[in-house]
XYZ file of C-alpha atoms in Angstrom:
88
model
C -237.898 -105.882 122.277
C -234.498 -107.286 123.548
C -234.492 -109.792 126.429
C -232.274 -109.545 129.397
C -230.038 -112.237 128.263
C -229.521 -110.707 124.939
C -228.569 -107.319 126.403
C -226.123 -109.133 128.717
C -224.610 -110.889 125.647
C -224.057 -107.567 123.991
C -222.535 -105.850 126.925
C -220.124 -109.004 127.358
C -219.220 -108.917 123.611
C -218.625 -105.062 123.956
C -216.617 -105.581 127.106
C -214.307 -108.549 125.008
C -213.913 -105.918 122.216
C -212.766 -103.167 124.440
C -210.404 -105.785 126.179
C -208.930 -106.713 122.919
C -208.316 -103.109 121.876
C -206.825 -102.346 125.344
C -204.360 -105.227 124.894
C -203.460 -104.233 121.276
C -202.789 -101.089 122.620
C -200.259 -102.258 124.998
C -198.337 -104.173 122.367
C -198.367 -101.477 119.917
C -197.379 -98.598 122.013
C -194.246 -100.028 123.352
C -193.575 -101.175 120.040
C -193.824 -97.386 118.568
C -191.694 -95.910 121.309
C -189.079 -98.344 120.500
C -188.740 -97.659 117.037
C -189.098 -93.838 117.817
C -186.057 -94.187 119.875
C -184.103 -96.305 117.595
C -184.838 -93.908 114.520
C -183.971 -90.886 116.847
C -180.799 -92.373 117.707
C -179.660 -92.938 114.262
C -181.016 -89.478 113.192
C -178.978 -87.885 116.352
C -175.846 -90.030 115.614
C -175.359 -89.062 111.724
C -176.319 -85.364 112.815
C -173.450 -85.358 115.544
C -169.993 -83.978 115.119
C -168.204 -87.084 115.886
C -165.649 -88.486 113.368
C -166.976 -90.691 110.587
C -165.348 -93.647 112.681
C -166.973 -92.875 115.849
C -170.232 -92.475 113.909
C -169.876 -95.779 112.673
C -169.354 -97.257 115.865
C -172.442 -96.085 117.229
C -174.511 -96.882 114.264
C -173.031 -100.479 114.587
C -173.722 -100.695 118.358
C -177.365 -99.331 117.849
C -177.984 -101.857 115.276
C -176.445 -104.833 117.334
C -178.355 -103.756 120.522
C -181.115 -101.602 119.212
C -182.835 -100.684 122.555
C -179.584 -100.621 124.765
C -177.334 -99.047 121.958
C -179.836 -96.003 121.461
C -180.309 -95.653 125.166
C -176.475 -95.370 125.615
C -176.141 -93.200 122.958
C -178.497 -90.333 124.578
C -177.193 -91.163 127.808
C -173.586 -90.924 127.155
C -172.656 -90.614 123.160
C -174.601 -87.240 122.766
C -172.914 -85.782 125.774
C -169.406 -86.861 124.573
C -169.960 -85.534 121.180
C -171.039 -81.862 122.520
C -168.049 -82.092 124.726
C -165.710 -82.841 121.984
C -167.391 -79.964 120.090
C -166.583 -77.518 122.730
C -162.622 -78.553 122.919
C -162.415 -78.880 119.215
């Protein structure tokens, strides 16, 4: 038979374990989202109809400033690539 102190100890241990899992999730989730944004940008850049030189510029920018470069590609670069495709 468990005493009240033992039950409190077990509850506290479970609470600490749950907090560690929550903290790990809060660390891992942004890293996974960041990686998905970066890889998605690289795939999108290489699949775009931009010239080889412009693709290289965007890829270098994505590697130099991974978050900002990827974000700017999706905000401005893709739009510019599709605009060039319409006028070409």
